[in-house]
Amino acid sequence: MRLSRFFIPILKENPKEAEIVSHRLMLRAGMIRQQSQGIYSWLPLGKKVLDKVNNIIREEQNRAGAIELSMPTLQSAELWQESGRYDAYGKEMLRIKDRQDRPMLYGPTNEEMITDIFRSSVKSYKDLPLNLYHIQLKFRDEIRPRFGTMRSREFMMKDAYSFDLTREGAEHSYNKMFTAYLRTFDRLGLRAIPMRADTGPIGGNLSHEFIILADTGESEVFCHKDFVNFDIPAENTDFDSVDGLKSIFDKWTSLYAATSEMHDEAAFNAIPEGERLSARGIEVGHIFYFGTKYSEPMGAKVQGPDGKEHFVHMGSYGIGPTRLVPAIIEASHDENGIIWPESVAPFDVVVINMKAGDEACDGTCELIYAALTKAGKDVLYDDTDDRAGTKFATADLIGVPYQIIAGPRAVANGEVEVKDRKTGARETMTIEAAINRFVA
Ligand code: ATP
Ligand code: MG
């Protein structure tokens, strides 16, 4: 992509409305634009990052055996009357009427709809376990939308829903998602801590919130400091192994970690003083086993091996991609801008032409741009005639992991500079070496 042809409305000034660094940087880097309160457009640079985040989420959901579908954003109120949540949900739900005066709503979540899909076609335990997910916009009319897409009214969610015949089966489904979440956040360059979370009035349930430590986070967390060094389950983890996943779950949850609602002072104080961590964090995911809460009122049942009908045991598993993008920035930036982990960077490398119009610089940049693009790299080529200072500032701001800098003096020697955005280290090398560094 040539920068001169791209759409990236960079802001020079710090936007006044942004209270936290991720919001400020997303606006300055031209990633998002607020269209009305808590409702955002994702501009091309932001969209590229969001797509990468979604793809990692998708790969890990698929690896864990979940199956993707797509459900609509608008839902009929009738479904929610069946579960009893239509009245219970309150003002966070955006309620709409269609031209026939039928009550509709913009979905804040999809338990009812997925239960309806399930009950319409699954009749036998032989079709279980089943886990269906989609990555779709949601709407919650939050009282206090803030921090950009961190807490918006319209936001994206990956929501998965599991169906099992028994509680034991549902626990295995839960552990699959638990393991998939550990892998997902790790691949996004984040250390998310699974915290025991409130399960509401129905006892005996299982729930974890995945929290990234950050001073600007809205959740209060208490945990053992060793969570920072835990091993992440490997790519070849066997998701069918009940005992294997149980041992991963037990290992991770053996250490104390809880949000404020579940905080137990005595248990926390039992941790040696130097190993306690109380901090703030950002909730990026939430998994929940809730048994037959929706299957009973909505009549989602299957025939069991005993020939009798059983209400299915369900769980739901959310991740917020549009919150994850700012959360990654909160965790990875410096005074010059964003530092993307390679896995979600909008481009793999930016080629900076220090003297556009100069034959040698243009030729060198075009050569590198063509070679890297051919090798499958996603390259941004700064071919604009901006000042060098502006180019460096832009490249640092948008956080592409590597910069290849072609200035007249180096190019005259057949050389360019390669800069690592994260460490700031710069290295001069031949043009060929620079290409090989990214192709090899
Ligand atoms: P919170 O406590 O932050 O309001 P929640 O408990 O209401 O979140 P869930 O219903 O568990 O959220 O939704 C699953 C995930 O969706 C959350 O972990 C979060 O990543 C994301 N999410 C929820 N609300 C928002 C929002 N207003 N803006 C952006 N992402 C959100
Ligand atoms: Mg939650």
Coordinates of C-alpha atoms and ligand atoms in Angstrom, one line a residue:
M1 CA 0.0 0.0 0.0
R2 CA 1.3 3.4 -1.0
L3 CA 0.8 5.9 1.7
S4 CA 0.0 8.6 -0.9
R5 CA -3.0 6.4 -2.0
F6 CA -4.1 5.2 1.5
F7 CA -6.7 6.8 3.7
I8 CA -5.2 7.6 7.0
P9 CA -6.4 10.8 8.5
I10 CA -3.6 11.5 11.1
L11 CA -4.2 14.1 13.7
K12 CA -1.3 16.4 14.6
E13 CA -2.9 17.7 17.8
N14 CA -3.9 15.7 20.8
P15 CA -7.7 15.3 20.7
K16 CA -9.2 16.9 23.8
E17 CA -11.9 14.3 24.3
A18 CA -9.5 11.4 24.9
E19 CA -8.8 10.7 28.5
I20 CA -6.6 7.6 28.1
V21 CA -3.6 6.9 25.9
S22 CA -5.2 4.2 23.7
H23 CA -8.1 6.5 22.8
R24 CA -5.7 9.3 22.1
L25 CA -3.5 7.2 19.9
M26 CA -6.4 5.5 18.0
L27 CA -7.7 9.0 17.1
R28 CA -4.3 10.4 16.3
A29 CA -3.4 7.4 14.1
G30 CA -6.7 7.8 12.2
M31 CA -7.9 4.4 13.2
I32 CA -11.4 5.3 14.3
R33 CA -13.9 8.1 14.1
Q34 CA -16.9 8.7 16.5
Q35 CA -20.1 9.0 14.6
S36 CA -22.4 9.6 17.5
Q37 CA -21.9 9.0 21.2
G38 CA -20.3 5.6 21.7
I39 CA -20.7 4.6 18.0
Y40 CA -17.6 4.4 15.9
S41 CA -16.4 3.9 12.3
W42 CA -13.3 1.8 12.0
L43 CA -11.2 3.6 9.4
P44 CA -8.8 1.5 7.2
L45 CA -5.8 1.3 9.5
G46 CA -8.1 0.4 12.5
K47 CA -10.0 -2.1 10.3
K48 CA -6.8 -3.9 9.4
V49 CA -5.9 -4.4 13.0
L50 CA -9.4 -5.4 14.0
D51 CA -9.5 -8.0 11.2
K52 CA -6.2 -9.5 12.4
V53 CA -7.5 -9.7 16.0
N54 CA -10.7 -11.3 14.7
N55 CA -8.8 -13.8 12.7
I56 CA -6.7 -14.9 15.7
I57 CA -9.8 -15.3 17.7
R58 CA -11.5 -17.3 14.9
E59 CA -8.5 -19.6 14.5
E60 CA -8.4 -20.4 18.2
Q61 CA -12.2 -20.9 18.4
N62 CA -12.0 -23.3 15.4
R63 CA -9.0 -25.1 16.9
A64 CA -11.1 -25.7 20.0
G65 CA -13.9 -27.2 17.9
A66 CA -16.3 -24.3 17.9
I67 CA -18.2 -23.7 14.6
E68 CA -18.8 -20.3 13.1
L69 CA -22.1 -19.0 11.9
S70 CA -23.6 -15.5 11.6
M71 CA -26.7 -14.2 13.4
P72 CA -28.4 -10.9 12.7
T73 CA -28.0 -7.8 14.9
L74 CA -31.7 -7.1 15.0
Q75 CA -33.8 -9.6 17.0
S76 CA -37.5 -10.0 17.6
A77 CA -38.7 -9.1 21.1
E78 CA -40.7 -12.4 21.2
L79 CA -37.7 -14.5 21.8
W80 CA -36.7 -12.4 24.8
Q81 CA -40.2 -12.6 26.2
E82 CA -39.8 -16.3 26.2
S83 CA -36.7 -16.3 28.3
G84 CA -38.0 -13.5 30.5
R85 CA -35.2 -11.2 29.8
Y86 CA -37.2 -8.7 27.6
D87 CA -38.4 -6.8 30.7
A88 CA -35.4 -7.7 32.9
Y89 CA -32.8 -6.2 30.6
G90 CA -33.7 -2.6 31.2
K91 CA -32.4 0.6 29.5
E92 CA -29.2 -0.9 28.1
M93 CA -31.4 -2.6 25.5
L94 CA -32.1 -0.5 22.4
R95 CA -35.8 -1.3 21.5
I96 CA -37.1 -0.5 18.1
K97 CA -40.4 -1.0 16.3
D98 CA -40.7 -2.0 12.6
R99 CA -43.3 -0.6 10.2
Q100 CA -45.9 -3.2 11.3
D101 CA -45.4 -2.0 14.8
R102 CA -43.7 -5.2 15.9
P103 CA -41.2 -4.8 18.8
M104 CA -37.6 -5.5 17.8
L105 CA -34.3 -4.9 19.5
Y106 CA -30.7 -4.5 18.6
G107 CA -29.1 -7.5 20.2
P108 CA -27.0 -6.9 23.3
T109 CA -26.1 -10.7 23.3
N110 CA -27.5 -13.8 21.6
E111 CA -28.3 -16.5 24.1
E112 CA -32.0 -16.5 23.2
M113 CA -31.4 -16.5 19.4
I114 CA -28.8 -19.4 19.6
T115 CA -31.2 -21.4 21.8
D116 CA -33.9 -20.9 19.2
I117 CA -31.6 -22.1 16.4
F118 CA -30.6 -25.1 18.5
R119 CA -34.1 -26.2 19.5
S120 CA -35.4 -25.9 15.9
S121 CA -33.0 -28.6 14.7
V122 CA -31.1 -30.6 17.3
K123 CA -33.1 -33.4 18.8
S124 CA -30.6 -36.1 19.9
Y125 CA -27.7 -36.3 22.3
K126 CA -25.8 -37.8 19.4
D127 CA -25.4 -34.3 17.9
L128 CA -23.7 -33.1 21.1
P129 CA -21.5 -31.5 22.1
L130 CA -22.0 -28.5 19.9
N131 CA -20.4 -25.1 20.2
L132 CA -21.6 -22.3 17.8
Y133 CA -20.1 -18.9 17.6
H134 CA -20.2 -15.7 15.6
I135 CA -18.3 -12.4 15.5
Q136 CA -20.9 -9.7 15.3
L137 CA -21.9 -6.2 16.4
K138 CA -23.8 -5.8 19.6
F139 CA -25.5 -2.8 21.1
R140 CA -25.8 -1.8 24.7
D141 CA -27.0 1.6 25.6
E142 CA -24.3 2.1 28.3
I143 CA -24.9 4.9 30.8
R144 CA -21.3 6.0 30.4
P145 CA -19.7 5.1 27.1
R146 CA -16.1 6.2 27.3
F147 CA -12.5 5.7 26.4
G148 CA -13.3 5.3 22.7
T149 CA -14.0 1.8 21.6
M150 CA -13.0 0.5 25.1
R151 CA -16.6 1.1 26.3
S152 CA -18.8 1.9 23.4
R153 CA -22.5 1.5 22.8
E154 CA -22.1 -0.4 19.5
F155 CA -19.2 -2.9 19.8
M156 CA -18.1 -6.1 18.4
M157 CA -18.2 -9.4 20.3
K158 CA -17.1 -12.9 19.6
D159 CA -19.8 -14.9 21.3
A160 CA -19.8 -18.7 21.5
Y161 CA -22.5 -20.9 22.9
S162 CA -22.0 -24.5 24.0
F163 CA -24.6 -27.2 24.3
D164 CA -24.1 -30.5 26.2
L165 CA -26.2 -33.3 27.6
T166 CA -24.7 -33.2 31.1
R167 CA -23.0 -30.9 33.5
E168 CA -19.7 -32.9 33.1
G169 CA -19.9 -32.5 29.3
A170 CA -20.5 -28.8 29.8
E171 CA -17.5 -28.5 32.1
H172 CA -15.3 -30.0 29.4
S173 CA -16.8 -27.5 26.8
Y174 CA -16.0 -24.8 29.3
N175 CA -12.4 -25.9 29.7
K176 CA -12.0 -26.0 25.9
M177 CA -13.0 -22.3 25.8
F178 CA -10.8 -21.5 28.8
T179 CA -7.8 -23.0 27.1
A180 CA -8.6 -21.4 23.8
Y181 CA -8.8 -18.0 25.6
L182 CA -5.4 -18.4 27.1
R183 CA -4.0 -19.1 23.7
T184 CA -5.9 -16.3 22.0
F185 CA -4.7 -13.6 24.4
D186 CA -1.2 -14.9 24.3
R187 CA -1.2 -14.7 20.4
L188 CA -2.4 -11.1 20.7
G189 CA 0.6 -10.3 22.8
L190 CA -1.3 -10.0 26.0
R191 CA -1.2 -11.6 29.4
A192 CA -4.8 -12.0 30.4
I193 CA -5.5 -13.4 33.9
P194 CA -8.5 -15.6 34.4
M195 CA -10.3 -14.3 37.5
R196 CA -13.2 -16.0 39.3
A197 CA -16.2 -14.0 38.5
D198 CA -19.7 -13.6 39.9
T199 CA -22.2 -16.1 38.6
G200 CA -25.3 -14.3 39.8
P201 CA -28.1 -15.7 41.9
I202 CA -27.9 -19.3 40.5
G203 CA -25.3 -21.1 42.6
G204 CA -23.0 -23.8 41.5
N205 CA -22.1 -22.1 38.3
L206 CA -18.8 -21.5 36.8
S207 CA -17.5 -18.2 35.4
H208 CA -14.2 -16.4 34.7
E209 CA -13.4 -13.0 33.5
F210 CA -10.2 -12.5 31.6
I211 CA -8.5 -9.4 32.7
I212 CA -5.4 -7.5 31.4
L213 CA -3.6 -5.5 34.0
A214 CA -3.7 -1.7 33.2
D215 CA -3.9 1.3 35.4
T216 CA -6.7 2.7 33.3
G217 CA -8.8 -0.4 33.6
E218 CA -12.3 -0.3 35.1
S219 CA -12.1 -3.6 37.0
E220 CA -10.5 -4.0 40.4
V221 CA -8.5 -7.2 40.6
F222 CA -6.7 -9.2 43.3
C223 CA -4.4 -12.1 42.3
H224 CA -1.2 -14.0 42.9
K225 CA 1.7 -12.3 41.1
D226 CA 2.9 -15.6 39.5
F227 CA 0.2 -15.3 36.8
V228 CA 2.6 -13.2 34.8
N229 CA 4.9 -16.2 34.3
F230 CA 2.5 -19.0 33.6
D231 CA 2.9 -21.4 30.6
I232 CA 0.5 -21.0 27.8
P233 CA -1.1 -24.3 26.4
A234 CA 0.7 -25.4 23.2
E235 CA -0.7 -25.2 19.7
N236 CA -1.0 -29.0 19.6
T237 CA -3.0 -29.3 22.8
D238 CA -5.6 -32.1 22.5
F239 CA -8.9 -30.3 23.0
D240 CA -10.7 -33.7 23.1
S241 CA -8.7 -34.8 26.2
V242 CA -11.0 -34.2 29.1
D243 CA -8.3 -34.9 31.7
G244 CA -5.7 -32.9 29.8
L245 CA -7.8 -29.8 29.7
K246 CA -8.9 -30.3 33.3
S247 CA -5.3 -30.3 34.4
I248 CA -4.7 -27.0 32.5
F249 CA -7.7 -25.5 34.1
D250 CA -6.8 -26.7 37.6
K251 CA -3.2 -25.5 37.3
W252 CA -4.3 -22.0 36.2
T253 CA -7.1 -21.7 38.7
S254 CA -5.1 -23.1 41.6
L255 CA -3.6 -19.6 42.2
Y256 CA -5.8 -16.9 43.7
A257 CA -7.3 -14.4 41.2
A258 CA -10.6 -12.6 41.7
T259 CA -12.5 -9.5 40.7
S260 CA -13.8 -7.3 43.5
E261 CA -17.3 -9.0 43.6
M262 CA -15.6 -12.4 44.3
H263 CA -12.8 -11.1 46.4
D264 CA -12.1 -13.1 49.6
E265 CA -9.9 -11.1 52.0
A266 CA -9.0 -14.2 54.1
A267 CA -7.9 -16.2 51.1
F268 CA -6.0 -13.3 49.6
N269 CA -4.2 -12.6 52.9
A270 CA -3.2 -16.2 53.0
I271 CA -0.9 -15.4 50.1
P272 CA 2.6 -14.4 51.3
E273 CA 2.7 -10.6 51.3
G274 CA 5.3 -10.1 48.6
E275 CA 3.3 -12.3 46.2
R276 CA 0.0 -10.5 46.4
L277 CA -1.0 -8.2 43.6
S278 CA -3.9 -5.8 43.8
A279 CA -4.3 -3.7 40.7
R280 CA -6.7 -2.5 38.1
G281 CA -7.5 -4.2 34.8
I282 CA -9.5 -4.3 31.6
E283 CA -12.0 -7.1 31.1
V284 CA -11.4 -8.5 27.6
G285 CA -13.3 -11.8 27.9
H286 CA -15.9 -13.5 30.0
I287 CA -16.9 -17.2 30.0
F288 CA -19.9 -18.6 31.7
Y289 CA -21.5 -21.9 32.4
F290 CA -25.2 -21.4 33.3
G291 CA -26.8 -24.8 33.0
T292 CA -30.4 -24.9 31.9
K293 CA -31.1 -21.2 32.5
Y294 CA -32.3 -20.7 28.9
S295 CA -32.9 -24.2 27.7
E296 CA -35.7 -24.8 30.3
P297 CA -37.9 -21.7 29.6
M298 CA -37.2 -22.0 25.9
G299 CA -37.7 -25.7 25.6
A300 CA -34.3 -26.7 24.2
K301 CA -34.0 -30.4 24.9
V302 CA -32.6 -33.5 23.4
Q303 CA -33.3 -37.2 23.7
G304 CA -30.7 -38.9 25.9
P305 CA -29.3 -42.4 25.6
D306 CA -31.9 -43.4 28.2
G307 CA -34.7 -42.5 25.7
K308 CA -35.8 -39.6 27.9
E309 CA -35.8 -35.9 27.1
H310 CA -33.2 -33.6 28.8
F311 CA -32.8 -29.9 28.8
V312 CA -29.4 -29.1 27.5
H313 CA -26.6 -27.6 29.6
M314 CA -25.3 -24.4 28.1
G315 CA -22.4 -22.0 28.4
S316 CA -21.6 -18.7 26.7
Y317 CA -18.2 -17.3 26.0
G318 CA -17.5 -13.7 25.0
I319 CA -14.5 -11.7 23.8
G320 CA -14.6 -8.1 22.8
P321 CA -12.4 -7.4 19.7
T322 CA -13.2 -3.7 19.6
R323 CA -12.2 -3.5 23.3
L324 CA -9.1 -5.6 22.7
V325 CA -7.6 -3.2 20.2
P326 CA -7.3 -0.4 22.7
A327 CA -6.3 -2.8 25.4
I328 CA -3.4 -3.9 23.3
I329 CA -2.4 -0.3 22.9
E330 CA -2.7 0.3 26.6
A331 CA -0.2 -2.5 27.1
S332 CA 2.1 -1.6 24.3
H333 CA 3.0 2.0 23.4
D334 CA 5.6 4.7 24.2
E335 CA 5.7 8.4 24.0
N336 CA 5.9 8.3 20.2
G337 CA 2.9 6.1 19.6
I338 CA 1.7 2.6 19.3
I339 CA 3.9 -0.5 19.3
W340 CA 1.9 -3.3 17.7
P341 CA 2.8 -6.9 18.4
E342 CA 3.6 -8.4 15.0
S343 CA 0.6 -10.7 15.1
V344 CA -1.9 -7.8 14.9
A345 CA 0.2 -5.0 13.2
P346 CA -1.7 -3.3 10.4
F347 CA 1.4 -3.7 8.2
D348 CA 4.5 -6.0 8.6
V349 CA 6.9 -3.2 7.6
V350 CA 6.9 0.4 6.4
V351 CA 9.4 1.5 3.7
I352 CA 10.2 5.2 4.2
N353 CA 11.4 7.1 1.2
M354 CA 13.4 10.0 2.7
K355 CA 13.6 11.9 -0.6
A356 CA 10.7 11.1 -2.9
G357 CA 11.5 12.3 -6.4
D358 CA 15.1 11.4 -6.1
E359 CA 15.9 8.8 -8.6
A360 CA 18.1 6.6 -6.5
C361 CA 15.8 6.7 -3.4
D362 CA 12.7 6.1 -5.5
G363 CA 14.3 3.2 -7.3
T364 CA 15.5 1.6 -4.1
C365 CA 12.2 1.9 -2.4
E366 CA 10.2 0.6 -5.4
L367 CA 12.6 -2.4 -5.5
I368 CA 12.2 -3.2 -1.8
Y369 CA 8.4 -2.6 -1.9
A370 CA 8.0 -4.9 -4.9
A371 CA 10.2 -7.7 -3.4
L372 CA 8.6 -7.7 0.0
T373 CA 5.1 -7.5 -1.5
K374 CA 5.9 -10.4 -3.8
A375 CA 7.1 -12.4 -0.8
G376 CA 3.6 -12.0 0.8
K377 CA 4.5 -9.2 3.2
D378 CA 2.0 -6.5 3.9
V379 CA 4.1 -3.4 3.2
L380 CA 3.3 0.3 3.6
Y381 CA 5.4 2.4 1.4
D382 CA 5.7 6.1 2.5
D383 CA 6.1 7.6 -1.0
T384 CA 4.8 11.0 0.1
D385 CA 6.8 14.2 -0.2
D386 CA 6.4 15.1 3.5
R387 CA 9.4 16.2 5.5
A388 CA 11.6 13.4 7.0
G389 CA 10.5 14.4 10.5
T390 CA 6.9 14.0 9.6
K391 CA 7.5 10.6 8.1
F392 CA 9.3 9.3 11.1
A393 CA 6.6 10.6 13.4
T394 CA 3.9 9.0 11.4
A395 CA 5.7 5.6 11.2
D396 CA 6.3 5.7 15.0
L397 CA 2.7 6.8 15.7
I398 CA 1.0 4.0 13.7
G399 CA 3.3 1.5 15.3
V400 CA 4.4 -0.8 12.3
P401 CA 7.0 -3.2 13.9
Y402 CA 9.8 -2.4 11.4
Q403 CA 10.8 0.6 9.3
I404 CA 13.1 0.4 6.3
I405 CA 14.6 3.9 5.8
A406 CA 16.0 4.9 2.5
G407 CA 17.9 8.2 2.5
P408 CA 20.1 9.6 -0.3
R409 CA 23.4 9.1 1.5
A410 CA 22.9 5.4 2.4
V411 CA 21.3 4.6 -0.9
A412 CA 24.4 6.0 -2.7
N413 CA 26.3 3.2 -0.9
G414 CA 23.7 0.6 -1.8
E415 CA 22.4 0.6 1.8
V416 CA 19.3 1.3 3.8
E417 CA 18.6 1.5 7.5
V418 CA 16.3 -1.0 9.3
K419 CA 14.7 0.3 12.5
D420 CA 12.9 -1.9 15.1
R421 CA 10.0 0.1 16.4
K422 CA 9.9 -1.6 19.8
T423 CA 13.6 -1.3 20.8
G424 CA 14.4 1.7 18.6
A425 CA 17.5 -0.1 17.4
R426 CA 18.7 0.9 14.0
E427 CA 21.0 -1.1 11.7
T428 CA 22.5 -0.1 8.4
M429 CA 22.7 -2.9 5.8
T430 CA 22.7 -3.6 2.1
I431 CA 19.4 -3.4 0.2
E432 CA 19.6 -7.1 -0.4
A433 CA 20.2 -7.9 3.3
A434 CA 17.3 -5.7 4.2
I435 CA 15.0 -7.6 1.8
N436 CA 16.3 -11.0 3.0
R437 CA 15.7 -10.0 6.6
F438 CA 12.0 -9.9 6.0
V439 CA 11.7 -12.6 3.3
A440 CA 13.9 -15.3 4.8
Ligands
ATP1 P1 -18.4 -4.8 31.4 O1 -18.4 -5.4 32.8 O2 -17.1 -4.2 31.0 O3 -19.6 -3.9 31.2 P2 -19.8 -7.1 30.6 O4 -19.6 -7.9 31.7 O5 -21.1 -6.4 30.4 O6 -18.7 -6.0 30.4 P3 -20.0 -9.3 28.8 O7 -21.5 -9.4 28.7 O8 -19.3 -10.4 29.6 O9 -19.5 -7.9 29.2 O10 -19.4 -9.3 27.3 C1 -18.3 -10.0 26.8 C2 -17.2 -9.1 26.4 O11 -17.7 -8.1 25.5 C3 -16.5 -8.4 27.5 O12 -15.6 -9.2 28.1 C4 -15.9 -7.2 26.7 O13 -14.7 -7.6 26.2 C5 -16.9 -6.9 25.6 N1 -17.7 -5.8 25.9 C6 -18.8 -5.7 26.8 N2 -19.3 -4.5 26.8 C7 -18.6 -3.7 26.0 C8 -18.7 -2.4 25.6 N3 -19.6 -1.5 26.1 N4 -17.8 -1.9 24.7 C9 -16.8 -2.7 24.2 N5 -16.7 -4.0 24.5 C10 -17.6 -4.5 25.4
MG2 MG -18.6 -9.5 32.2

